Coordinates of C-alpha atoms in Angstrom, one line a residue:
X1 CA -0.1 -0.1 -0.1
X2 CA 1.5 3.3 -1.2
X3 CA 1.7 5.7 1.6
X4 CA 1.4 9.5 1.6
X5 CA 3.5 11.5 1.8
X6 CA 2.1 14.3 4.3
X7 CA 5.1 16.4 4.4
X8 CA 3.7 19.3 2.2
X9 CA 0.0 18.7 4.2
X10 CA 1.7 19.7 7.0
X11 CA 3.4 22.8 5.1
X12 CA 0.4 24.2 4.1
X13 CA -1.2 23.6 7.7
X14 CA 1.5 25.3 9.3
X15 CA 1.6 28.1 6.6
X16 CA -2.3 29.3 6.7
X17 CA -2.5 29.7 10.7
X18 CA 0.9 31.5 11.0
X19 CA -0.4 33.4 8.1
X20 CA -3.4 34.5 10.3
X21 CA -1.4 34.8 13.8
X22 CA -0.3 37.8 11.7
X23 CA -3.5 39.2 11.4
X24 CA -3.0 42.0 13.9
X25 CA -0.5 43.4 11.7
X26 CA -3.2 44.6 8.3
X27 CA -5.7 44.9 11.3
X28 CA -3.6 47.8 13.0
X29 CA -2.8 48.8 9.4
X30 CA -6.5 50.0 9.2
X31 CA -6.9 51.2 12.7
X32 CA -7.6 55.1 12.0
X33 CA -11.0 53.4 9.8
X34 CA -14.7 52.7 11.5
X35 CA -14.4 48.8 11.9
X36 CA -17.7 48.5 10.2
X37 CA -16.0 49.4 7.5
X38 CA -12.9 47.3 7.2
X39 CA -16.2 44.6 8.0
X40 CA -18.2 45.9 5.1
X41 CA -15.4 46.1 2.2
X42 CA -13.5 43.0 3.3
X43 CA -16.2 41.0 3.3
X44 CA -17.3 42.3 -0.6
X45 CA -13.6 41.4 -1.1
X46 CA -13.5 38.3 -0.3
X47 CA -16.7 36.9 -1.6
X48 CA -15.9 38.6 -4.7
X49 CA -12.7 36.3 -4.9
X50 CA -14.0 33.8 -3.8
X51 CA -17.0 33.7 -6.2
X52 CA -14.1 34.0 -9.0
X53 CA -12.5 30.5 -7.3
X54 CA -16.2 28.5 -7.7
X55 CA -16.3 30.4 -11.1
X56 CA -12.9 29.1 -12.2
X57 CA -12.0 26.1 -9.9
X58 CA -15.2 24.9 -7.6
X59 CA -17.6 24.7 -10.1
X60 CA -18.5 20.8 -9.4
X61 CA -18.3 21.6 -5.3
X62 CA -20.7 24.5 -6.0
X63 CA -23.0 22.6 -8.4
X64 CA -23.1 19.2 -6.6
X65 CA -24.3 21.3 -3.2
X66 CA -27.3 22.6 -5.3
X67 CA -28.3 19.5 -6.0
X68 CA -28.0 18.1 -2.2
X69 CA -30.3 21.3 -1.2
X70 CA -32.6 20.8 -4.1
X71 CA -33.0 17.0 -3.8
X72 CA -33.0 17.5 0.0
X73 CA -36.8 17.0 1.9
X74 CA -39.0 19.9 3.0
X75 CA -38.0 19.9 6.9
X76 CA -33.4 19.8 5.6
X77 CA -34.1 22.4 3.5
X78 CA -35.5 24.7 6.8
X79 CA -32.5 23.7 8.5
X80 CA -30.3 24.8 5.6
X81 CA -31.8 27.7 5.2
X82 CA -31.7 28.7 9.5
X83 CA -28.5 27.2 9.9
X84 CA -27.4 29.0 7.1
X85 CA -29.0 32.3 7.9
X86 CA -27.7 31.4 11.4
X87 CA -24.2 30.9 10.3
X88 CA -24.0 34.4 8.8
X89 CA -25.4 36.4 11.4
X90 CA -22.8 34.6 14.1
X91 CA -19.9 35.2 11.4
X92 CA -20.7 39.0 11.3
X93 CA -20.7 39.3 14.7
X94 CA -17.6 37.5 15.5
X95 CA -15.6 39.7 13.1
X96 CA -16.9 43.1 13.4
X97 CA -16.5 42.6 17.5
X98 CA -12.7 40.7 16.4
X99 CA -12.1 44.0 14.9
X100 CA -13.0 46.4 17.3
X101 CA -11.5 44.9 20.0
X102 CA -7.7 44.4 18.1
X103 CA -8.2 48.3 17.4
X104 CA -9.6 49.5 20.1
X105 CA -8.5 47.5 23.0
X106 CA -6.0 45.2 23.1
X107 CA -4.5 41.7 20.8
X108 CA -4.7 40.1 24.0
X109 CA -7.8 40.4 24.2
X110 CA -8.5 38.9 21.0
X111 CA -6.0 36.3 21.1
X112 CA -7.6 34.8 24.7
X113 CA -11.0 34.0 23.2
X114 CA -9.3 31.8 20.8
X115 CA -7.8 29.7 23.3
X116 CA -11.1 29.6 24.9
X117 CA -13.3 28.7 22.2
X118 CA -12.6 25.6 21.5
X119 CA -13.2 24.6 25.5
X120 CA -16.3 26.8 25.1
X121 CA -17.3 24.7 21.8
X122 CA -16.7 21.9 22.9
X123 CA -19.3 22.6 26.4
X124 CA -22.0 23.8 23.8
X125 CA -21.9 20.5 21.8
X126 CA -21.8 18.7 25.2
X127 CA -25.2 20.3 25.7
X128 CA -26.8 21.0 22.3
X129 CA -25.8 17.7 20.4
X130 CA -25.3 15.6 23.1
X131 CA -21.7 15.0 22.0
X132 CA -19.3 13.3 24.7
X133 CA -15.9 14.9 26.6
X134 CA -13.9 12.7 28.2
X135 CA -12.6 13.3 32.0
X136 CA -9.1 15.1 31.2
X137 CA -11.6 17.9 28.7
X138 CA -14.3 18.6 32.0
X139 CA -10.5 19.8 34.3
X140 CA -9.8 21.7 31.5
X141 CA -13.0 23.5 30.6
X142 CA -12.9 24.1 34.9
X143 CA -9.3 25.5 34.6
X144 CA -10.7 27.6 31.9
X145 CA -13.7 29.1 34.5
X146 CA -11.1 29.7 36.4
X147 CA -9.0 32.3 34.1
X148 CA -12.1 33.6 32.9
X149 CA -13.1 34.1 36.2
X150 CA -9.2 35.7 36.8
X151 CA -9.6 37.9 34.0
X152 CA -13.3 39.0 34.9
X153 CA -11.8 40.4 38.7
X154 CA -8.8 42.6 37.0
X155 CA -10.8 44.0 33.7
X156 CA -14.6 43.0 32.8
X157 CA -14.9 44.7 30.3
X158 CA -12.1 42.6 28.5
X159 CA -13.7 39.3 30.0
X160 CA -17.2 40.5 28.6
X161 CA -15.4 41.3 25.0
X162 CA -13.6 37.7 25.1
X163 CA -16.7 35.9 25.1
X164 CA -18.4 37.8 22.8
X165 CA -16.1 36.6 20.2
X166 CA -16.1 33.5 22.2
X167 CA -19.3 32.4 22.4
X168 CA -19.9 33.7 18.7
X169 CA -17.2 31.2 17.2
X170 CA -18.5 28.6 19.1
X171 CA -22.6 28.8 18.3
X172 CA -21.4 29.4 14.9
X173 CA -19.1 25.9 15.4
X174 CA -22.1 24.4 16.3
X175 CA -23.9 25.9 13.0
X176 CA -21.0 24.6 10.9
X177 CA -21.4 20.7 11.9
X178 CA -25.1 20.7 11.7
X179 CA -24.5 21.1 8.0
X180 CA -21.5 19.0 8.0
X181 CA -22.7 17.3 4.8
X182 CA -22.1 20.3 2.9
X183 CA -19.4 22.0 0.8
X184 CA -17.6 24.7 3.6
X185 CA -16.2 27.0 0.9
X186 CA -20.2 27.0 -0.8
X187 CA -21.4 27.6 3.0
X188 CA -18.9 30.1 3.8
X189 CA -19.6 32.2 0.3
X190 CA -23.8 32.3 1.0
X191 CA -23.1 33.3 4.7
X192 CA -20.4 35.7 3.5
X193 CA -23.1 37.4 1.3
X194 CA -25.8 36.9 3.8
X195 CA -23.5 39.1 6.2
X196 CA -23.1 41.9 2.7
X197 CA -26.6 41.7 3.1
X198 CA -26.7 42.9 6.8
X199 CA -24.5 45.1 7.2
X200 CA -25.6 47.2 3.9
X201 CA -28.6 48.7 5.9
X202 CA -26.3 50.1 9.1
X203 CA -23.0 50.9 7.1
X204 CA -24.3 54.3 8.0
X205 CA -24.4 53.7 11.6
X206 CA -21.6 51.1 11.4
X207 CA -19.1 54.1 10.1
X208 CA -20.8 57.0 12.1
X209 CA -21.5 58.9 8.6
X210 CA -17.1 59.5 9.1
X211 CA -16.5 57.0 6.2
X212 CA -12.9 57.2 4.5
X213 CA -12.2 56.1 0.7
X214 CA -8.6 56.1 0.6
X215 CA -6.5 54.5 -1.8
X216 CA -4.4 53.6 1.7
X217 CA -7.9 51.5 2.4
X218 CA -9.0 49.7 -0.2
X219 CA -4.9 48.6 -0.7
X220 CA -4.7 47.3 3.2
X221 CA -8.3 45.9 3.2
X222 CA -7.3 44.3 -0.1
X223 CA -4.4 42.5 1.3
X224 CA -6.7 41.9 4.0
X225 CA -8.7 39.5 2.4
X226 CA -7.1 38.1 -0.1
X227 CA -3.3 37.2 1.9
X228 CA -5.1 36.5 5.4
X229 CA -8.5 35.5 4.5
X230 CA -8.9 33.4 1.1
X231 CA -5.0 32.5 0.9
X232 CA -4.7 30.9 4.4
X233 CA -7.9 29.6 4.0
X234 CA -7.4 27.6 1.3
X235 CA -3.8 26.1 2.5
X236 CA -6.0 24.8 5.3
X237 CA -8.5 23.4 2.7
X238 CA -5.3 21.4 1.2
X239 CA -4.3 20.5 4.3
X240 CA -7.1 18.8 5.5
X241 CA -7.1 16.5 2.9
X242 CA -4.1 14.4 4.8
X243 CA -4.2 15.7 8.3
X244 CA -6.5 14.9 10.9
X245 CA -8.8 17.1 12.6
X246 CA -6.7 16.6 16.1
X247 CA -3.8 17.2 14.4
X248 CA -5.3 20.7 12.7
X249 CA -6.6 21.7 15.9
X250 CA -3.2 21.6 17.3
X251 CA -2.0 23.4 14.9
X252 CA -4.9 26.3 15.2
X253 CA -3.1 27.4 18.6
X254 CA 0.0 28.4 16.6
X255 CA -2.7 31.5 15.6
X256 CA -3.4 32.6 19.0
X257 CA 0.7 32.8 20.2
X258 CA 1.5 34.5 17.6
X259 CA -1.3 37.4 18.2
X260 CA 0.3 37.3 22.2
X261 CA 3.9 37.6 21.4
X262 CA 3.4 40.2 19.1
X263 CA 1.3 41.8 21.3
X264 CA 4.0 42.1 24.1
X265 CA 7.5 42.7 21.5
X266 CA 5.6 44.5 18.9
X267 CA 3.0 46.8 19.3
X268 CA 3.9 47.4 23.2
X269 CA 1.3 45.8 25.3
X270 CA 1.4 46.1 29.1
X271 CA -0.5 43.7 30.7
X272 CA -1.1 42.2 34.8
X273 CA -0.3 39.5 37.1
X274 CA -3.9 38.1 37.2
X275 CA -3.9 38.4 33.6
X276 CA -0.8 36.7 33.3
X277 CA -1.9 33.9 35.6
X278 CA -5.6 33.8 33.5
X279 CA -3.3 33.4 30.3
X280 CA -1.3 30.7 31.4
X281 CA -4.1 28.7 33.5
X282 CA -6.0 28.9 29.9
X283 CA -2.9 27.9 28.0
X284 CA -2.3 25.0 30.6
X285 CA -6.0 24.1 30.1
X286 CA -6.1 23.9 25.8
X287 CA -3.2 21.3 26.7
X288 CA -5.2 19.0 29.1
X289 CA -7.9 19.8 26.3
X290 CA -6.4 17.7 23.6
X291 CA -4.6 15.1 25.4
X292 CA -5.7 11.9 23.9
X293 CA -6.2 12.6 20.6
X294 CA -6.7 9.1 19.3
X295 CA -9.7 8.4 18.3
X296 CA -10.1 11.6 16.1
X297 CA -11.4 11.3 12.1
X298 CA -9.0 11.1 9.4
X299 CA -10.9 14.2 7.4
X300 CA -11.6 17.4 8.4
X301 CA -15.8 17.4 8.8
X302 CA -15.4 20.1 11.2
X303 CA -13.9 22.4 8.7
X304 CA -15.5 25.7 9.3
X305 CA -14.8 29.5 8.3
X306 CA -12.4 31.9 10.5
X307 CA -13.7 35.1 12.6
X308 CA -11.5 37.6 10.9
X309 CA -9.2 35.6 8.9
X310 CA -8.9 32.3 11.7
X311 CA -9.4 28.8 10.6
X312 CA -10.3 26.3 13.1
X313 CA -10.6 23.2 12.6
X314 CA -12.6 22.2 15.7
X315 CA -14.3 18.3 16.0

């Protein structure tokens, strides 16, 4: 039996999460612009790029998804519409909040959210989908709760934003698990189109009537859309062809770790002893949560789309 060379797949997965780990750079370059404006044009450009790619290279997957929906029963169609709609709402909420947090609060808060998110997803999976949890995962959940308590005792605002980002993404993951039989890139296009529709009527509100449309903005938001959304998304999709979802789940933590490093070493953010303790506890809980990955499915059914440029695979 021929053995598959997994090195290119590891390289692709690693590259995707390293790229997403540097997401603060293009976001910080856009810090002078309203968060709603950044989101609106990032969504528009990402949708455009994905549509072009789909029409040129992924037409079969698009047609297959349309056929799946057509042959589904009435209940399945309603669920598809419902969870696709919810996915669009949750994705919009997550992306907008993350952009605001990175540019107007601090990178640490956004990074903490993505360390917390997989564990919150596990709790929601247990409560809503009746998924089993191992004892070490319950321990990780308890440590995560302690970490949140520490953050909340020192800075409740940061905790609330972290929870909003993490919970919106965790619920998004749940909707994607329910729709796991459909092509994830096709679903993303539909959800981003919905996001574009959601944002449109509120564009003036999000920008405060002070939109700044200049060359610098379009260059940076184009870079954000192409380089930090579409490119790593397809790198991750390629990696999932051969790597286990558990392996990708470990690689995803490269992203928040790089965020933390940049926050302190490059952007000069400050922290407190309480925050350091909370971050260490959540990091330890992530390690504990991922112990004993045997039995994870080889194919990445849990592929979901990134909040503001970070894709996670949680299964």
